[in-house]
PDB file of C-alpha atoms in Angstrom:
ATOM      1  CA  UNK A   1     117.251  78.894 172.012  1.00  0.00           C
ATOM      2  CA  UNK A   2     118.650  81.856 173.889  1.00  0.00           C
ATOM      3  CA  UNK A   3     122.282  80.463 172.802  1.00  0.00           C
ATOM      4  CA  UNK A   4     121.169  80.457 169.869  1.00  0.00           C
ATOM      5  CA  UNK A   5     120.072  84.051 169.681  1.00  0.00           C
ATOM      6  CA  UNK A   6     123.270  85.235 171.185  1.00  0.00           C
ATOM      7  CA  UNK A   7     125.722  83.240 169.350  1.00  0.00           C
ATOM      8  CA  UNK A   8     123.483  84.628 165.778  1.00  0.00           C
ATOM      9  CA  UNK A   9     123.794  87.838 167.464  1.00  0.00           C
ATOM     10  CA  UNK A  10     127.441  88.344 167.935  1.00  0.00           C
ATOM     11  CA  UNK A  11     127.917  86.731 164.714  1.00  0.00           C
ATOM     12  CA  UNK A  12     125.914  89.060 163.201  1.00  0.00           C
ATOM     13  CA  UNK A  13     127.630  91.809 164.908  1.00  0.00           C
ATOM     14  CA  UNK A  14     131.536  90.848 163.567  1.00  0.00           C
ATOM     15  CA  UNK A  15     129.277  90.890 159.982  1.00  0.00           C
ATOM     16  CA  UNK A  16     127.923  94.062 160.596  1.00  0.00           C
ATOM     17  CA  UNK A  17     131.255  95.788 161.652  1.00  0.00           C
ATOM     18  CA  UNK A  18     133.545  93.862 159.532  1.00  0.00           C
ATOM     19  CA  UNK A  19     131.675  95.776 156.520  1.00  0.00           C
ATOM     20  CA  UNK A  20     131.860  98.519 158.123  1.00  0.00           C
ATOM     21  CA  UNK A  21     128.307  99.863 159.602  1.00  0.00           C
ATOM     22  CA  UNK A  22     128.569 100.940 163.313  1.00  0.00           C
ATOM     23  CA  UNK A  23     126.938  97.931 165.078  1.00  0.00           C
ATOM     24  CA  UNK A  24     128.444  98.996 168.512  1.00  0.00           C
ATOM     25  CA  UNK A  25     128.102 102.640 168.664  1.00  0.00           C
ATOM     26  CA  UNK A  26     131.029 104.537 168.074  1.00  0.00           C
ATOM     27  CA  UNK A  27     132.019 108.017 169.292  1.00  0.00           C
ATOM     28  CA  UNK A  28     130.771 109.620 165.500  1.00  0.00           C
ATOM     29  CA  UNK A  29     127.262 107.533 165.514  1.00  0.00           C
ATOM     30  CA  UNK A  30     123.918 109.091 167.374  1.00  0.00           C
ATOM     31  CA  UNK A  31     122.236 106.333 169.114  1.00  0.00           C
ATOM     32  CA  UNK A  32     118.550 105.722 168.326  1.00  0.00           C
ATOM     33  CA  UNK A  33     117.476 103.900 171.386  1.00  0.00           C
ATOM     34  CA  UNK A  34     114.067 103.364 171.300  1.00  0.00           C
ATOM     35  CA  UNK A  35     110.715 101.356 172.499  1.00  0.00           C
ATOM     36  CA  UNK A  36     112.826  98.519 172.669  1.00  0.00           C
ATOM     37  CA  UNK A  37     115.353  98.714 170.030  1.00  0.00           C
ATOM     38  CA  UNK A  38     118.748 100.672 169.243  1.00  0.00           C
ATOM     39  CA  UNK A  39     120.666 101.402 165.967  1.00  0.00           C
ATOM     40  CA  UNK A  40     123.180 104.346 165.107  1.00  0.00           C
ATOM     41  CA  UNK A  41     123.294 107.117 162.586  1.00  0.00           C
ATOM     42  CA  UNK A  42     126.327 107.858 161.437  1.00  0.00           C
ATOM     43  CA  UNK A  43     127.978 111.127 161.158  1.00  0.00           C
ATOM     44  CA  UNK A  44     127.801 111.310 157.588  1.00  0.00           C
ATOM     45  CA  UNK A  45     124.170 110.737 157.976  1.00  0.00           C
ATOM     46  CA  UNK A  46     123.116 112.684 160.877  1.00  0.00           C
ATOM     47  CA  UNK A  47     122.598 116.064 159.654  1.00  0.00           C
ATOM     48  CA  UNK A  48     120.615 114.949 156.521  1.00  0.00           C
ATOM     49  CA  UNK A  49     117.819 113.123 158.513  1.00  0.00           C
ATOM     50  CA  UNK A  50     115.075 113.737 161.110  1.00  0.00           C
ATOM     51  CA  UNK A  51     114.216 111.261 163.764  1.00  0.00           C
ATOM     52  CA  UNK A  52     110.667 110.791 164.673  1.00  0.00           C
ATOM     53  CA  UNK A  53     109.716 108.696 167.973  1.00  0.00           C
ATOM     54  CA  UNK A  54     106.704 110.332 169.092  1.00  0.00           C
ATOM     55  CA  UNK A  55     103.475 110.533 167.835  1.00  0.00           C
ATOM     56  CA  UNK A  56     103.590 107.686 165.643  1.00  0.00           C
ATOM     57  CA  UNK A  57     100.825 104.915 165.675  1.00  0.00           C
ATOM     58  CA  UNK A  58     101.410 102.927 168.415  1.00  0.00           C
ATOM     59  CA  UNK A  59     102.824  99.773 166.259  1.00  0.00           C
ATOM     60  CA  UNK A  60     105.691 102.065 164.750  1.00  0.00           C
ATOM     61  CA  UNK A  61     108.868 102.474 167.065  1.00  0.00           C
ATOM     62  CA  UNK A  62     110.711 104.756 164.712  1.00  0.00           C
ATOM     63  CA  UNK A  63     110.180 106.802 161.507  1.00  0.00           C
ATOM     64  CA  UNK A  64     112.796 108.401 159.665  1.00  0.00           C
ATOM     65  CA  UNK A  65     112.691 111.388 157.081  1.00  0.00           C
ATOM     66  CA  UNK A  66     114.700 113.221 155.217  1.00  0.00           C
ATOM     67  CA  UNK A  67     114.922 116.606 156.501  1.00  0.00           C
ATOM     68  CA  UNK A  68     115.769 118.773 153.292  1.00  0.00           C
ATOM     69  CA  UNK A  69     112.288 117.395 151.645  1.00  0.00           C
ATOM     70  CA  UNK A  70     110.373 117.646 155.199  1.00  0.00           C
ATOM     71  CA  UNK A  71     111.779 121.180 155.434  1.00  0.00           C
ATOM     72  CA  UNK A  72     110.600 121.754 151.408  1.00  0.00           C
ATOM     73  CA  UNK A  73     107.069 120.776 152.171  1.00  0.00           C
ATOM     74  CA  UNK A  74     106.039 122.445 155.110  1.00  0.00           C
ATOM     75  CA  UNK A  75     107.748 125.658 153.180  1.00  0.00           C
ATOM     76  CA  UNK A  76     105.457 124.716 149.969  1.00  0.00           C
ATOM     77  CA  UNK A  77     102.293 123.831 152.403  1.00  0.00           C
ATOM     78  CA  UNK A  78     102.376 120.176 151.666  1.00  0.00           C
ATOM     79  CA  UNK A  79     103.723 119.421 155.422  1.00  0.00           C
ATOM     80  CA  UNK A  80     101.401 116.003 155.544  1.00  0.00           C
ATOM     81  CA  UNK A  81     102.480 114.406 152.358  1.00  0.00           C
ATOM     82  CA  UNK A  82     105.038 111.980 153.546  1.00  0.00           C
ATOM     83  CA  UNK A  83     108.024 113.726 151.715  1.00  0.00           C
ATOM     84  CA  UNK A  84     111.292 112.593 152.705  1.00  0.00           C
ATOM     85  CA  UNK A  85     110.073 109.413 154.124  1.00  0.00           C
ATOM     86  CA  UNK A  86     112.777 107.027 154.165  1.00  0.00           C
ATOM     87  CA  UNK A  87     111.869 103.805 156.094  1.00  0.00           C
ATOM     88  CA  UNK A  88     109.849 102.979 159.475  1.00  0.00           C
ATOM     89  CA  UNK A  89     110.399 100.079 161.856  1.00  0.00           C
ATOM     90  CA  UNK A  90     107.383  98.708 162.755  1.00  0.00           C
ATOM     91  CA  UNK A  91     105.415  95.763 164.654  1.00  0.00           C
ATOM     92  CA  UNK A  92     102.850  93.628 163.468  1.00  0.00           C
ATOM     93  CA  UNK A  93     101.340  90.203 165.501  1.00  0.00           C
ATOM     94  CA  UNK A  94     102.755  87.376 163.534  1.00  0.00           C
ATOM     95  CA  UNK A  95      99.020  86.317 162.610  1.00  0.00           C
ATOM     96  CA  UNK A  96      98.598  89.487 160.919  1.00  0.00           C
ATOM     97  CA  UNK A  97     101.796  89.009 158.720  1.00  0.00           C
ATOM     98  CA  UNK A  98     100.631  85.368 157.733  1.00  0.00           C
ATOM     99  CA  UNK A  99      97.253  87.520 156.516  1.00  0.00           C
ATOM    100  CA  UNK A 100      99.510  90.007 154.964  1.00  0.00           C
ATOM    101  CA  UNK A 101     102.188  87.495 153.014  1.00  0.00           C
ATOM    102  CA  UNK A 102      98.595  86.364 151.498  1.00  0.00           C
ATOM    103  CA  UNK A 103      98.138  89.808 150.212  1.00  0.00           C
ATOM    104  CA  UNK A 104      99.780  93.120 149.678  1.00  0.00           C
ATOM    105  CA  UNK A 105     102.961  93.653 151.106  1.00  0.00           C
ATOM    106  CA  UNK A 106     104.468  96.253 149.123  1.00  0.00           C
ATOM    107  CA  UNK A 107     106.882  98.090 150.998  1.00  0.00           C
ATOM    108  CA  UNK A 108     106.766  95.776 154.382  1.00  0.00           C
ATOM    109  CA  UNK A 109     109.598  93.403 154.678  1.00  0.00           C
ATOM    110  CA  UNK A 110     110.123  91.534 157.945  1.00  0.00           C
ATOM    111  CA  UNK A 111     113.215  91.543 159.260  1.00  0.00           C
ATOM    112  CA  UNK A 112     112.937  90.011 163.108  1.00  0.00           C
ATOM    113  CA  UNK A 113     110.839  88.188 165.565  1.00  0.00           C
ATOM    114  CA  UNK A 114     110.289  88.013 169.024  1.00  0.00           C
ATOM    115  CA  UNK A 115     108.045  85.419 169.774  1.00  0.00           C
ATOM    116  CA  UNK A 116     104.880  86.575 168.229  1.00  0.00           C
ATOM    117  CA  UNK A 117     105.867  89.762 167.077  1.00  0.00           C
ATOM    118  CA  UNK A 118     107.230  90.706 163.714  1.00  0.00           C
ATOM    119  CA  UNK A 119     110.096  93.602 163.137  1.00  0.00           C
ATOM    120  CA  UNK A 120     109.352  95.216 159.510  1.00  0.00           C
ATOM    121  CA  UNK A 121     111.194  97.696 158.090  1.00  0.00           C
ATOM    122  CA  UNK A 122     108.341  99.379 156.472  1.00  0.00           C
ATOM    123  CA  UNK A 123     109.657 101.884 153.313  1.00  0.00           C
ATOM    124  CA  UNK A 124     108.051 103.905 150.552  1.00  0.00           C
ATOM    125  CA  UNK A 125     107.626 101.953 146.733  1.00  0.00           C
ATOM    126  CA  UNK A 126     107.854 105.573 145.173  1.00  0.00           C
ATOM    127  CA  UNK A 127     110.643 108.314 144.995  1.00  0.00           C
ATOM    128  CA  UNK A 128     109.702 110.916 148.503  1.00  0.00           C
ATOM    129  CA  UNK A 129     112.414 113.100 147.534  1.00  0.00           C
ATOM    130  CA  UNK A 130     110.627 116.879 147.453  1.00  0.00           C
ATOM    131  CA  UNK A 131     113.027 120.107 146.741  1.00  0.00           C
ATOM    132  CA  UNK A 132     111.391 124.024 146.295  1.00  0.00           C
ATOM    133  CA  UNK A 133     113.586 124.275 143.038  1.00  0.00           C
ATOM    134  CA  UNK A 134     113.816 122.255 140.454  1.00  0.00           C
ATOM    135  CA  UNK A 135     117.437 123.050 140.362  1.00  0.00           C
ATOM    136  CA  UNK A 136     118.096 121.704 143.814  1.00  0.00           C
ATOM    137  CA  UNK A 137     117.413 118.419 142.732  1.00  0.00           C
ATOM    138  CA  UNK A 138     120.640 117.548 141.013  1.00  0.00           C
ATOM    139  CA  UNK A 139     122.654 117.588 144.759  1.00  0.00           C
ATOM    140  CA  UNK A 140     119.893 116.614 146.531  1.00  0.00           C
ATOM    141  CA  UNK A 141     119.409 113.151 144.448  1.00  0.00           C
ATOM    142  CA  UNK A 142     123.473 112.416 146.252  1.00  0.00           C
ATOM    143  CA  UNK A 143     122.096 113.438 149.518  1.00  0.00           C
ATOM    144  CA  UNK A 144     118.847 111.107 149.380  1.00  0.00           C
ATOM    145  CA  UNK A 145     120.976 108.062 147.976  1.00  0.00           C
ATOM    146  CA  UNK A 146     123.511 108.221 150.657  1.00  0.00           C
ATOM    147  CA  UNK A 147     120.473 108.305 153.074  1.00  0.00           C
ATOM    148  CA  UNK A 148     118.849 105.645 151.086  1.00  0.00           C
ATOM    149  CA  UNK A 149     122.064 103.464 151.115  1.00  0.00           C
ATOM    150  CA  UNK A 150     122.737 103.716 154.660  1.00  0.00           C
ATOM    151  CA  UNK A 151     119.465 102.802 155.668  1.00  0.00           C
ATOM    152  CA  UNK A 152     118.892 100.043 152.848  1.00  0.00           C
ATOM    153  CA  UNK A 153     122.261  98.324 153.891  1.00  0.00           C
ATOM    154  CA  UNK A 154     122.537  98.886 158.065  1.00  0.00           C
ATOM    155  CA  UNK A 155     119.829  99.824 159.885  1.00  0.00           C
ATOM    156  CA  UNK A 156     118.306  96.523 159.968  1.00  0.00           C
ATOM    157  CA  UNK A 157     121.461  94.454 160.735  1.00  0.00           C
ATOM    158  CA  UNK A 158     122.145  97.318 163.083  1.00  0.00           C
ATOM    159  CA  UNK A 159     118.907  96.520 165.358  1.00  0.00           C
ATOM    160  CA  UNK A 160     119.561  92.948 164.513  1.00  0.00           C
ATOM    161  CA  UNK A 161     122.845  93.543 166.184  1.00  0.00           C
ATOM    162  CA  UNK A 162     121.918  95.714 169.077  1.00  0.00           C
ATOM    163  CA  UNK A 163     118.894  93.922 170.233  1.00  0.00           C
ATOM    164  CA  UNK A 164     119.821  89.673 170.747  1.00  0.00           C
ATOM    165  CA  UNK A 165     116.578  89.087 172.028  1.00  0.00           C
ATOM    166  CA  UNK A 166     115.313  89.463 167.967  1.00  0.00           C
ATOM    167  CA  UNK A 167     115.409  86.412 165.768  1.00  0.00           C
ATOM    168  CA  UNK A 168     116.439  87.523 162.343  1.00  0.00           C
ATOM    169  CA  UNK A 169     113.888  86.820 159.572  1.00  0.00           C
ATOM    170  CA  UNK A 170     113.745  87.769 156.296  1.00  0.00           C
ATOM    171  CA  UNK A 171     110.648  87.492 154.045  1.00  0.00           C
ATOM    172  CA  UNK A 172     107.973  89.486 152.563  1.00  0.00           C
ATOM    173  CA  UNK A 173     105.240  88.200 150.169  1.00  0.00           C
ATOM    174  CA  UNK A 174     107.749  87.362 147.917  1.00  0.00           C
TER     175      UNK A 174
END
């Protein structure tokens, strides 16, 4: 089995940079490195979003926001809201997903396993994009679908990538 994980992982790691997404961090990606797993942000992307690693419940390793919505709320007094929320990468027993795939899993789709614990990449099912002005919406809509794209399209196969141990899964109630 573990040759099997690291043979899926490299090959998923010539995928992952053959299409271009930053699998093995280069010299323009930040490294996320936490609780366990690792992906990049790339340069293009950096700027736009805000990493949060602390005080998140303690099944969610990572949350990630836009920062031109978080910075809109807290300057309208809607701070809590969840504007800018992109996606969160979360852990859930795998007895709790089987409960879940019975149910409601809007938003929650697993992504990896290590033995009995599920990866999800856990993202909004409505628009979190918040701007002050209505006329700032017109630019910001290009800023939140390059954010949306890169983490839609990489992040996942970017953990996948970085962290061999994972099994790659794919399912959500579906």
């Amino acid at each position: 089995i573990r040759d099997r994980k690291m043979m899926a992982g490299m090959m998923l790691a010539a995928a992952v940079t053959a299409i271009g997404a930053g699998a093995v961090f280069a010299d323009s990606v930040d490294k996320v490195d936490t609780k366990g797993i690792a992906f990049g942000i790339p340069e293009e992307i950096r700027d736009l979003v805000t990493v949060q690693t602390d005080g998140l419940d303690a099944d969610t390793l990572v949350a990630v926001y836009e920062t031109a919505s978080m910075d809109a709320a807290r300057n309208m007094g809607e701070e809590n809201n969840g504007a800018g929320w992109i996606f969160s990468i979360t852990t859930i027993p795998e007895e709790e997903v089987k409960e879940l795939r019975c149910g409601d899993m809007s938003g929650l789709e697993v992504f990896a396993e290590d033995e009995d614990i599920c990866y999800v990449y856990a993202h909004p099912t409505d628009v979190r994009i918040l701007r002050e002005e209505e006329t700032e919406y017109e630019g910001g809509l290009d800023q939140w679908g390059k954010i949306n794209e890169w983490a839609w399209q990489e992040v996942r196969q970017e953990i996948l990538a970085n962290n061999p141990e994972l099994d790659e899964e794919f399912y959500t109630n579906t």
